[in-house]
Amino acid sequence: MTEDTDGAPAVGATVHDTARDRVGRVMGHVGMYVQLRPLAGGLEWDADPNHLRPLTPAELLSALVAEANTRSRRHR
């Protein structure tokens, strides 16, 4: 996982929020929280950086395929 200078995941990184059991893309940092957005879009949520972990290559691939499937269903 690419990190900022303070150890938080960098904007654009894809992480797993273990507290909510959700995958999201880092959109920014506000105070002590990291703002995440679902890969397929939607509302951001605030996450504690201590509850974030990088995705394994298999998890990232699975998440990206799920995102593509969601996009394809929206355009029908």
mmCIF file of N, CA, C and O in Angstrom, residues 18-62:
data_model
loop_
_atom_site.group_PDB
_atom_site.id
_atom_site.type_symbol
_atom_site.label_atom_id
_atom_site.label_comp_id
_atom_site.label_asym_id
_atom_site.label_seq_id
_atom_site.Cartn_x
_atom_site.Cartn_y
_atom_site.Cartn_z
ATOM 1 N N THR A 18 -11.258 -2.830 7.747
ATOM 2 C CA THR A 18 -11.585 -4.019 8.530
ATOM 3 C C THR A 18 -12.691 -3.753 9.548
ATOM 4 O O THR A 18 -13.396 -4.680 9.941
ATOM 5 N N ALA A 19 -12.876 -2.513 9.966
ATOM 6 C CA ALA A 19 -13.935 -2.195 10.927
ATOM 7 C C ALA A 19 -15.313 -2.331 10.293
ATOM 8 O O ALA A 19 -16.270 -2.713 10.956
ATOM 9 N N ARG A 20 -15.408 -2.032 9.000
ATOM 10 C CA ARG A 20 -16.706 -2.110 8.303
ATOM 11 C C ARG A 20 -16.766 -3.253 7.300
ATOM 12 O O ARG A 20 -17.798 -3.450 6.673
ATOM 13 N N ASP A 21 -15.666 -3.950 7.138
ATOM 14 C CA ASP A 21 -15.561 -5.035 6.158
ATOM 15 C C ASP A 21 -15.981 -4.563 4.772
ATOM 16 O O ASP A 21 -16.818 -5.171 4.103
ATOM 17 N N ARG A 22 -15.378 -3.428 4.353
ATOM 18 C CA ARG A 22 -15.667 -2.831 3.048
ATOM 19 C C ARG A 22 -14.360 -2.483 2.364
ATOM 20 O O ARG A 22 -13.367 -2.161 3.005
ATOM 21 N N VAL A 23 -14.397 -2.507 1.038
ATOM 22 C CA VAL A 23 -13.256 -2.097 0.222
ATOM 23 C C VAL A 23 -13.550 -0.700 -0.307
ATOM 24 O O VAL A 23 -14.678 -0.399 -0.715
ATOM 25 N N GLY A 24 -12.538 0.149 -0.292
ATOM 26 C CA GLY A 24 -12.725 1.499 -0.802
ATOM 27 C C GLY A 24 -11.441 2.087 -1.351
ATOM 28 O O GLY A 24 -10.343 1.588 -1.104
ATOM 29 N N ARG A 25 -11.622 3.160 -2.109
ATOM 30 C CA ARG A 25 -10.491 3.908 -2.663
ATOM 31 C C ARG A 25 -10.316 5.155 -1.813
ATOM 32 O O ARG A 25 -11.295 5.841 -1.487
ATOM 33 N N VAL A 26 -9.078 5.453 -1.442
ATOM 34 C CA VAL A 26 -8.783 6.624 -0.606
ATOM 35 C C VAL A 26 -9.015 7.886 -1.433
ATOM 36 O O VAL A 26 -8.443 8.062 -2.510
ATOM 37 N N MET A 27 -9.896 8.744 -0.895
ATOM 38 C CA MET A 27 -10.234 9.994 -1.569
ATOM 39 C C MET A 27 -9.559 11.203 -0.915
ATOM 40 O O MET A 27 -9.416 12.238 -1.545
ATOM 41 N N GLY A 28 -9.189 11.052 0.345
ATOM 42 C CA GLY A 28 -8.555 12.163 1.040
ATOM 43 C C GLY A 28 -8.381 11.853 2.508
ATOM 44 O O GLY A 28 -8.677 10.748 2.972
ATOM 45 N N HIS A 29 -7.892 12.862 3.218
ATOM 46 C CA HIS A 29 -7.647 12.743 4.654
ATOM 47 C C HIS A 29 -8.246 13.971 5.332
ATOM 48 O O HIS A 29 -8.029 15.090 4.868
ATOM 49 N N VAL A 30 -8.995 13.748 6.393
ATOM 50 C CA VAL A 30 -9.568 14.850 7.169
ATOM 51 C C VAL A 30 -9.292 14.558 8.635
ATOM 52 O O VAL A 30 -9.780 13.563 9.173
ATOM 53 N N GLY A 31 -8.503 15.411 9.232
ATOM 54 C CA GLY A 31 -8.138 15.188 10.626
ATOM 55 C C GLY A 31 -7.445 13.850 10.765
ATOM 56 O O GLY A 31 -6.533 13.528 10.011
ATOM 57 N N MET A 32 -7.922 13.050 11.713
ATOM 58 C CA MET A 32 -7.291 11.750 11.940
ATOM 59 C C MET A 32 -7.921 10.632 11.098
ATOM 60 O O MET A 32 -7.550 9.476 11.233
ATOM 61 N N TYR A 33 -8.865 10.972 10.224
ATOM 62 C CA TYR A 33 -9.569 9.958 9.441
ATOM 63 C C TYR A 33 -9.157 9.959 7.983
ATOM 64 O O TYR A 33 -8.695 10.956 7.447
ATOM 65 N N VAL A 34 -9.368 8.821 7.347
ATOM 66 C CA VAL A 34 -9.152 8.658 5.914
ATOM 67 C C VAL A 34 -10.530 8.552 5.285
ATOM 68 O O VAL A 34 -11.389 7.820 5.783
ATOM 69 N N GLN A 35 -10.760 9.299 4.223
ATOM 70 C CA GLN A 35 -12.038 9.234 3.531
ATOM 71 C C GLN A 35 -11.955 8.211 2.410
ATOM 72 O O GLN A 35 -11.064 8.279 1.560
ATOM 73 N N LEU A 36 -12.897 7.268 2.433
ATOM 74 C CA LEU A 36 -12.945 6.197 1.440
ATOM 75 C C LEU A 36 -14.235 6.282 0.645
ATOM 76 O O LEU A 36 -15.262 6.717 1.168
ATOM 77 N N ARG A 37 -14.179 5.828 -0.598
ATOM 78 C CA ARG A 37 -15.363 5.748 -1.443
ATOM 79 C C ARG A 37 -15.411 4.355 -2.042
ATOM 80 O O ARG A 37 -14.377 3.814 -2.449
ATOM 81 N N PRO A 38 -16.597 3.752 -2.128
ATOM 82 C CA PRO A 38 -16.695 2.440 -2.767
ATOM 83 C C PRO A 38 -16.135 2.492 -4.192
ATOM 84 O O PRO A 38 -16.233 3.525 -4.866
ATOM 85 N N LEU A 39 -15.566 1.397 -4.646
ATOM 86 C CA LEU A 39 -14.953 1.369 -5.970
ATOM 87 C C LEU A 39 -15.956 1.667 -7.074
ATOM 88 O O LEU A 39 -15.615 2.269 -8.083
ATOM 89 N N ALA A 40 -17.196 1.241 -6.892
ATOM 90 C CA ALA A 40 -18.221 1.470 -7.908
ATOM 91 C C ALA A 40 -18.876 2.838 -7.756
ATOM 92 O O ALA A 40 -19.844 3.141 -8.446
ATOM 93 N N GLY A 41 -18.366 3.664 -6.868
ATOM 94 C CA GLY A 41 -18.938 4.983 -6.642
ATOM 95 C C GLY A 41 -19.902 4.944 -5.469
ATOM 96 O O GLY A 41 -20.237 3.881 -4.959
ATOM 97 N N GLY A 42 -20.329 6.094 -5.065
ATOM 98 C CA GLY A 42 -21.254 6.172 -3.940
ATOM 99 C C GLY A 42 -20.733 7.115 -2.878
ATOM 100 O O GLY A 42 -19.792 7.878 -3.110
ATOM 101 N N LEU A 43 -21.368 7.046 -1.731
ATOM 102 C CA LEU A 43 -21.035 7.956 -0.641
ATOM 103 C C LEU A 43 -19.726 7.570 0.038
ATOM 104 O O LEU A 43 -19.465 6.392 0.271
ATOM 105 N N GLU A 44 -18.951 8.593 0.341
ATOM 106 C CA GLU A 44 -17.702 8.378 1.081
ATOM 107 C C GLU A 44 -18.013 8.078 2.536
ATOM 108 O O GLU A 44 -19.074 8.441 3.046
ATOM 109 N N TRP A 45 -17.071 7.410 3.178
ATOM 110 C CA TRP A 45 -17.162 7.217 4.620
ATOM 111 C C TRP A 45 -15.797 7.480 5.226
ATOM 112 O O TRP A 45 -14.775 7.415 4.553
ATOM 113 N N ASP A 46 -15.818 7.835 6.503
ATOM 114 C CA ASP A 46 -14.582 8.093 7.239
ATOM 115 C C ASP A 46 -14.122 6.795 7.882
ATOM 116 O O ASP A 46 -14.918 6.051 8.448
ATOM 117 N N ALA A 47 -12.827 6.531 7.786
ATOM 118 C CA ALA A 47 -12.258 5.309 8.354
ATOM 119 C C ALA A 47 -11.045 5.654 9.208
ATOM 120 O O ALA A 47 -10.286 6.572 8.890
ATOM 121 N N ASP A 48 -10.892 4.902 10.250
ATOM 122 C CA ASP A 48 -9.722 5.022 11.119
ATOM 123 C C ASP A 48 -8.554 4.356 10.386
ATOM 124 O O ASP A 48 -8.653 3.187 10.001
ATOM 125 N N PRO A 49 -7.445 5.055 10.163
ATOM 126 C CA PRO A 49 -6.324 4.457 9.442
ATOM 127 C C PRO A 49 -5.771 3.198 10.107
ATOM 128 O O PRO A 49 -5.166 2.362 9.441
ATOM 129 N N ASN A 50 -6.023 3.036 11.411
ATOM 130 C CA ASN A 50 -5.561 1.833 12.109
ATOM 131 C C ASN A 50 -6.361 0.594 11.715
ATOM 132 O O ASN A 50 -5.966 -0.517 12.042
ATOM 133 N N HIS A 51 -7.494 0.790 11.042
ATOM 134 C CA HIS A 51 -8.343 -0.323 10.622
ATOM 135 C C HIS A 51 -8.270 -0.556 9.120
ATOM 136 O O HIS A 51 -9.133 -1.236 8.554
ATOM 137 N N LEU A 52 -7.276 0.006 8.469
ATOM 138 C CA LEU A 52 -7.122 -0.171 7.022
ATOM 139 C C LEU A 52 -5.945 -1.081 6.741
ATOM 140 O O LEU A 52 -4.926 -1.032 7.416
ATOM 141 N N ARG A 53 -6.120 -1.909 5.717
ATOM 142 C CA ARG A 53 -5.012 -2.758 5.286
ATOM 143 C C ARG A 53 -5.017 -2.808 3.766
ATOM 144 O O ARG A 53 -6.067 -2.675 3.131
ATOM 145 N N PRO A 54 -3.854 -2.990 3.182
ATOM 146 C CA PRO A 54 -3.794 -3.086 1.718
ATOM 147 C C PRO A 54 -4.473 -4.367 1.253
ATOM 148 O O PRO A 54 -4.549 -5.359 1.992
ATOM 149 N N LEU A 55 -4.977 -4.348 0.052
ATOM 150 C CA LEU A 55 -5.566 -5.546 -0.530
ATOM 151 C C LEU A 55 -4.484 -6.453 -1.073
ATOM 152 O O LEU A 55 -3.459 -5.983 -1.569
ATOM 153 N N THR A 56 -4.706 -7.751 -0.989
ATOM 154 C CA THR A 56 -3.814 -8.696 -1.669
ATOM 155 C C THR A 56 -4.077 -8.555 -3.166
ATOM 156 O O THR A 56 -5.130 -8.032 -3.564
ATOM 157 N N PRO A 57 -3.161 -9.013 -4.007
ATOM 158 C CA PRO A 57 -3.419 -8.935 -5.453
ATOM 159 C C PRO A 57 -4.729 -9.630 -5.851
ATOM 160 O O PRO A 57 -5.485 -9.119 -6.680
ATOM 161 N N ALA A 58 -5.043 -10.763 -5.240
ATOM 162 C CA ALA A 58 -6.286 -11.476 -5.554
ATOM 163 C C ALA A 58 -7.508 -10.662 -5.118
ATOM 164 O O ALA A 58 -8.515 -10.601 -5.838
ATOM 165 N N GLU A 59 -7.430 -10.032 -3.940
ATOM 166 C CA GLU A 59 -8.545 -9.206 -3.467
ATOM 167 C C GLU A 59 -8.752 -7.992 -4.364
ATOM 168 O O GLU A 59 -9.892 -7.616 -4.654
ATOM 169 N N LEU A 60 -7.657 -7.379 -4.797
ATOM 170 C CA LEU A 60 -7.764 -6.221 -5.678
ATOM 171 C C LEU A 60 -8.405 -6.622 -6.997
ATOM 172 O O LEU A 60 -9.310 -5.944 -7.487
ATOM 173 N N LEU A 61 -7.968 -7.726 -7.580
ATOM 174 C CA LEU A 61 -8.553 -8.199 -8.837
ATOM 175 C C LEU A 61 -10.040 -8.472 -8.659
ATOM 176 O O LEU A 61 -10.869 -8.059 -9.473
ATOM 177 N N SER A 62 -10.413 -9.142 -7.592
ATOM 178 C CA SER A 62 -11.814 -9.447 -7.320
ATOM 179 C C SER A 62 -12.631 -8.170 -7.171
ATOM 180 O O SER A 62 -13.742 -8.058 -7.703
#
